[in-house]
Amino acid sequence: MEIPEAIETIQERIQKACARSGRKAEDVRLMGVSKFHEPPAIEAAWKAGIRLFGESRVQEAASKFPGFKAGHPETELHMIGSLQRNKAKIVTGLFDAVESVDRDELIAELGRLTGGQKNPTINPLMILLEYHTAEDSKSGYPDVDSLFRAAEAALGFPGLVLRGLMTMAPLTRDEAAIRASFRAMVSAQGALAARFPAVDWSCLSMGMSGDFEIAIEEGSTLVRIGTAIFNP
Ligand SMILES: *Cc1c(COP(=O)(O)O)cnc(C)c1O
């Protein structure tokens, strides 16, 4: 399958998953995870309608996306991989959001780079807190209490715009285990919304090539698809 056909197939599967779960297809965003793929593939995905891309390595994104974004100004780029503090400066200059915020020292650094506690920059950075809901993944905040503390920390920086949560489900065929991971996200979102009602917690980034339909049934608003778009 070519990239445009693969994207069309995924969009149909998203629509069906939405229909089954009484949701609207517009409420689920499709991200093309373009890590390991070169600009011509990214261009093909763009032509087929993808505007949101995800990259997991700063260096790789920095070599591909400045040029691409210049030629395609509507591009939105999210960081989805583990981020070292010394690369945070490149990230704030290139990415529109960091979904993989997984520790408080990273919040402090991103907050500092977006203007500190009193002087937000003109370009705020959207962030999602990564929640560790499955043993296979190494990153993410381990529990709801640590998410509360992270939210508190992020709210101290006006340049950071907190929008929700991101997770990776276990890499397994055990559907019950995958659903448990996504349900833990929805439950954490509810707890955070009760504790911080002024924050818009609406973004639930969950679901990849192997499990995005389950994620949509459980309430995902953003699915991150790599393999099924770029190597179908
Ligand atoms: C690579 C990656 C994806 C995409 O995974 P596929 O299974 O290729 O769709 C999604 N999210 C994160 C955090 C990733 O690193």
CSV table of C-alpha atoms and ligand atoms in Angstrom, one decimal:
chain,number,residue,atom,x,y,z
A,1,MET,CA,0.0,0.0,0.0
A,2,GLU,CA,1.2,3.5,-0.8
A,3,ILE,CA,1.1,6.3,1.9
A,4,PRO,CA,-2.1,8.0,0.6
A,5,GLU,CA,-4.0,4.8,0.5
A,6,ALA,CA,-2.7,3.8,3.9
A,7,ILE,CA,-3.9,7.1,5.4
A,8,GLU,CA,-7.3,6.7,3.8
A,9,THR,CA,-7.6,3.2,5.3
A,10,ILE,CA,-6.7,4.5,8.8
A,11,GLN,CA,-9.2,7.4,8.5
A,12,GLU,CA,-11.9,4.9,7.6
A,13,ARG,CA,-10.9,2.7,10.6
A,14,ILE,CA,-11.0,5.8,12.8
A,15,GLN,CA,-14.5,6.7,11.6
A,16,LYS,CA,-15.7,3.2,12.3
A,17,ALA,CA,-14.3,3.1,15.8
A,18,CYS,CA,-15.9,6.5,16.4
A,19,ALA,CA,-19.3,5.3,15.1
A,20,ARG,CA,-19.2,2.1,17.3
A,21,SER,CA,-18.5,4.2,20.4
A,22,GLY,CA,-20.9,7.0,19.7
A,23,ARG,CA,-18.2,9.6,19.1
A,24,LYS,CA,-17.6,12.1,16.3
A,25,ALA,CA,-14.7,11.5,13.9
A,26,GLU,CA,-13.7,15.2,14.2
A,27,ASP,CA,-13.0,14.7,17.8
A,28,VAL,CA,-10.0,12.4,17.1
A,29,ARG,CA,-6.9,13.8,15.6
A,30,LEU,CA,-4.6,11.7,13.4
A,31,MET,CA,-0.9,12.3,13.9
A,32,GLY,CA,1.6,10.9,11.4
A,33,VAL,CA,4.6,9.7,13.4
A,34,SER,CA,7.4,10.4,10.9
A,35,LYS,CA,10.4,9.2,12.8
A,36,PHE,CA,12.9,7.3,10.6
A,37,HIS,CA,11.2,8.7,7.5
A,38,GLU,CA,12.6,11.1,5.0
A,39,PRO,CA,11.0,14.4,3.8
A,40,PRO,CA,9.5,12.8,0.6
A,41,ALA,CA,7.5,10.4,2.7
A,42,ILE,CA,6.5,13.3,5.0
A,43,GLU,CA,5.5,15.3,1.9
A,44,ALA,CA,3.3,12.4,0.7
A,45,ALA,CA,1.5,12.3,4.0
A,46,TRP,CA,1.0,16.0,3.9
A,47,LYS,CA,-0.5,15.8,0.4
A,48,ALA,CA,-2.9,13.1,1.7
A,49,GLY,CA,-4.1,15.5,4.4
A,50,ILE,CA,-1.9,15.0,7.5
A,51,ARG,CA,-1.0,18.3,9.2
A,52,LEU,CA,0.1,17.0,12.6
A,53,PHE,CA,3.4,15.1,12.8
A,54,GLY,CA,5.3,13.4,15.7
A,55,GLU,CA,9.0,12.9,16.1
A,56,SER,CA,10.8,11.2,18.9
A,57,ARG,CA,14.4,12.3,18.4
A,58,VAL,CA,15.4,16.0,18.6
A,59,GLN,CA,18.4,15.7,16.3
A,60,GLU,CA,16.5,13.9,13.6
A,61,ALA,CA,13.6,16.4,13.7
A,62,ALA,CA,16.0,19.3,13.7
A,63,SER,CA,17.5,18.0,10.5
A,64,LYS,CA,14.1,17.4,8.7
A,65,PHE,CA,11.5,19.8,9.9
A,66,PRO,CA,12.8,23.4,9.8
A,67,GLY,CA,12.8,23.2,6.0
A,68,PHE,CA,9.6,21.3,5.8
A,69,LYS,CA,7.8,23.7,8.2
A,70,ALA,CA,9.0,26.7,6.2
A,71,GLY,CA,7.4,25.3,3.0
A,72,HIS,CA,4.3,24.0,4.8
A,73,PRO,CA,3.4,26.6,7.5
A,74,GLU,CA,0.3,24.8,8.7
A,75,THR,CA,2.4,22.0,10.0
A,76,GLU,CA,2.1,21.1,13.7
A,77,LEU,CA,4.9,19.2,15.2
A,78,HIS,CA,4.8,17.3,18.5
A,79,MET,CA,7.7,15.8,20.4
A,80,ILE,CA,6.7,12.3,21.5
A,81,GLY,CA,10.0,10.7,22.6
A,82,SER,CA,12.1,10.9,25.7
A,83,LEU,CA,13.7,14.3,26.0
A,84,GLN,CA,17.0,15.2,27.6
A,85,ARG,CA,17.1,18.6,29.3
A,86,ASN,CA,20.1,19.8,27.3
A,87,LYS,CA,18.0,19.4,24.1
A,88,ALA,CA,15.1,21.3,25.4
A,89,LYS,CA,16.2,24.6,23.8
A,90,ILE,CA,16.0,23.1,20.3
A,91,VAL,CA,12.6,21.7,21.1
A,92,THR,CA,11.1,25.0,22.2
A,93,GLY,CA,12.3,26.5,18.9
A,94,LEU,CA,11.0,23.8,16.6
A,95,PHE,CA,8.1,21.9,18.1
A,96,ASP,CA,4.6,23.1,18.8
A,97,ALA,CA,4.1,20.7,21.7
A,98,VAL,CA,5.9,18.2,23.9
A,99,GLU,CA,3.7,15.2,24.7
A,100,SER,CA,6.4,13.3,26.5
A,101,VAL,CA,6.8,15.5,29.6
A,102,ASP,CA,7.7,12.9,32.2
A,103,ARG,CA,9.6,14.6,35.0
A,104,ASP,CA,9.5,17.9,36.9
A,105,GLU,CA,13.0,19.0,36.0
A,106,LEU,CA,11.9,19.0,32.4
A,107,ILE,CA,8.9,21.1,33.2
A,108,ALA,CA,11.2,23.6,34.9
A,109,GLU,CA,13.6,23.7,32.0
A,110,LEU,CA,10.8,24.1,29.4
A,111,GLY,CA,9.2,26.7,31.6
A,112,ARG,CA,12.4,28.6,31.9
A,113,LEU,CA,12.9,28.5,28.1
A,114,THR,CA,9.4,29.8,27.4
A,115,GLY,CA,9.9,32.8,29.6
A,116,GLY,CA,10.1,31.7,33.2
A,117,GLN,CA,7.6,32.4,35.9
A,118,LYS,CA,6.8,35.9,35.0
A,119,ASN,CA,7.5,36.6,31.4
A,120,PRO,CA,5.8,34.2,29.0
A,121,THR,CA,7.1,34.3,25.5
A,122,ILE,CA,4.8,35.1,22.6
A,123,ASN,CA,4.8,31.5,21.5
A,124,PRO,CA,3.5,29.3,24.3
A,125,LEU,CA,4.4,25.6,24.3
A,126,MET,CA,1.7,23.1,24.6
A,127,ILE,CA,2.5,20.2,26.9
A,128,LEU,CA,1.0,16.9,27.8
A,129,LEU,CA,2.0,14.9,30.9
A,130,GLU,CA,3.1,11.4,30.1
A,131,TYR,CA,1.5,8.9,32.3
A,132,HIS,CA,3.1,5.5,32.8
A,133,THR,CA,0.3,3.1,32.5
A,134,ALA,CA,2.1,-0.1,31.3
A,135,GLU,CA,5.2,-2.0,32.5
A,136,ASP,CA,6.8,-2.1,29.0
A,137,SER,CA,7.3,1.6,28.8
A,138,LYS,CA,10.1,3.1,30.9
A,139,SER,CA,9.0,6.7,30.9
A,140,GLY,CA,6.1,8.6,32.4
A,141,TYR,CA,4.8,9.8,35.8
A,142,PRO,CA,4.0,6.7,37.9
A,143,ASP,CA,0.8,7.7,39.6
A,144,VAL,CA,-1.9,10.3,40.0
A,145,ASP,CA,-0.2,12.0,42.9
A,146,SER,CA,2.9,12.6,40.8
A,147,LEU,CA,0.7,14.0,38.0
A,148,PHE,CA,-0.9,16.4,40.5
A,149,ARG,CA,2.6,17.6,41.5
A,150,ALA,CA,3.6,17.9,37.8
A,151,ALA,CA,0.5,19.9,37.0
A,152,GLU,CA,1.2,22.2,39.9
A,153,ALA,CA,4.7,22.8,38.7
A,154,ALA,CA,3.6,23.4,35.1
A,155,LEU,CA,1.0,25.9,36.2
A,156,GLY,CA,3.7,28.0,37.7
A,157,PHE,CA,5.0,28.8,34.1
A,158,PRO,CA,2.8,30.9,32.0
A,159,GLY,CA,4.6,30.0,28.8
A,160,LEU,CA,3.5,26.3,29.2
A,161,VAL,CA,0.0,25.4,28.2
A,162,LEU,CA,-1.1,22.2,29.8
A,163,ARG,CA,-3.6,20.3,27.6
A,164,GLY,CA,-3.8,16.7,28.8
A,165,LEU,CA,-2.1,13.4,29.0
A,166,MET,CA,-0.2,11.0,26.8
A,167,THR,CA,0.5,7.3,27.3
A,168,MET,CA,1.8,4.1,25.6
A,169,ALA,CA,-0.2,1.0,26.2
A,170,PRO,CA,1.6,-2.3,26.7
A,171,LEU,CA,2.8,-4.0,23.5
A,172,THR,CA,0.7,-7.1,23.7
A,173,ARG,CA,-2.2,-8.8,22.1
A,174,ASP,CA,-4.0,-8.9,25.4
A,175,GLU,CA,-6.8,-6.5,24.7
A,176,ALA,CA,-7.9,-6.4,28.4
A,177,ALA,CA,-4.4,-5.1,29.4
A,178,ILE,CA,-4.4,-2.5,26.6
A,179,ARG,CA,-7.9,-1.3,27.7
A,180,ALA,CA,-6.8,-1.2,31.3
A,181,SER,CA,-4.0,1.2,30.3
A,182,PHE,CA,-6.3,3.5,28.4
A,183,ARG,CA,-8.9,3.4,31.2
A,184,ALA,CA,-6.2,4.5,33.7
A,185,MET,CA,-5.7,7.5,31.5
A,186,VAL,CA,-9.4,8.5,31.5
A,187,SER,CA,-9.5,8.0,35.2
A,188,ALA,CA,-6.4,10.2,35.8
A,189,GLN,CA,-7.9,12.8,33.5
A,190,GLY,CA,-11.0,12.9,35.6
A,191,ALA,CA,-8.9,13.3,38.8
A,192,LEU,CA,-6.8,16.1,37.3
A,193,ALA,CA,-9.9,17.9,36.0
A,194,ALA,CA,-11.5,17.8,39.5
A,195,ARG,CA,-8.3,19.0,41.1
A,196,PHE,CA,-7.5,21.7,38.5
A,197,PRO,CA,-10.8,22.7,37.0
A,198,ALA,CA,-9.4,25.8,35.2
A,199,VAL,CA,-7.2,23.7,33.0
A,200,ASP,CA,-8.3,22.3,29.7
A,201,TRP,CA,-7.5,18.6,30.1
A,202,SER,CA,-9.2,17.6,26.9
A,203,CYS,CA,-6.2,16.1,25.0
A,204,LEU,CA,-5.8,12.3,25.5
A,205,SER,CA,-3.0,11.2,23.3
A,206,MET,CA,-3.3,7.4,23.2
A,207,GLY,CA,-3.3,4.8,20.5
A,208,MET,CA,-0.7,3.7,18.0
A,209,SER,CA,-0.7,1.5,14.9
A,210,GLY,CA,-1.5,-1.7,16.8
A,211,ASP,CA,-4.1,-0.4,19.2
A,212,PHE,CA,-5.7,2.9,18.0
A,213,GLU,CA,-9.2,1.5,17.6
A,214,ILE,CA,-9.3,0.3,21.2
A,215,ALA,CA,-7.9,3.7,22.2
A,216,ILE,CA,-10.7,5.5,20.4
A,217,GLU,CA,-13.3,3.3,22.0
A,218,GLU,CA,-11.8,4.3,25.4
A,219,GLY,CA,-11.8,8.0,24.7
A,220,SER,CA,-8.6,8.9,22.8
A,221,THR,CA,-8.6,12.4,21.1
A,222,LEU,CA,-5.2,12.0,19.4
A,223,VAL,CA,-3.9,8.8,17.8
A,224,ARG,CA,-0.1,8.6,17.0
A,225,ILE,CA,0.4,6.4,13.9
A,226,GLY,CA,3.8,5.5,12.4
A,227,THR,CA,4.1,2.1,10.9
A,228,ALA,CA,0.5,1.9,9.5
A,229,ILE,CA,1.1,5.1,7.5
A,230,PHE,CA,4.7,4.9,6.5
A,231,ASN,CA,5.4,1.2,6.2
A,232,PRO,CA,2.1,-0.4,5.5
B,1,LIG,C1,7.0,5.4,17.4
B,1,LIG,C2,5.9,5.9,18.3
B,1,LIG,C3,4.5,5.8,17.9
B,1,LIG,C4,4.1,5.2,16.6
B,1,LIG,O1,4.1,3.8,16.7
B,1,LIG,P1,3.6,2.8,15.5
B,1,LIG,O2,3.3,1.6,16.2
B,1,LIG,O3,4.6,2.8,14.5
B,1,LIG,O4,2.3,3.5,15.0
B,1,LIG,C5,3.6,6.4,18.7
B,1,LIG,N1,4.0,6.9,19.9
B,1,LIG,C6,5.2,7.0,20.3
B,1,LIG,C7,5.5,7.6,21.6
B,1,LIG,C8,6.2,6.4,19.5
B,1,LIG,O5,7.5,6.5,20.0
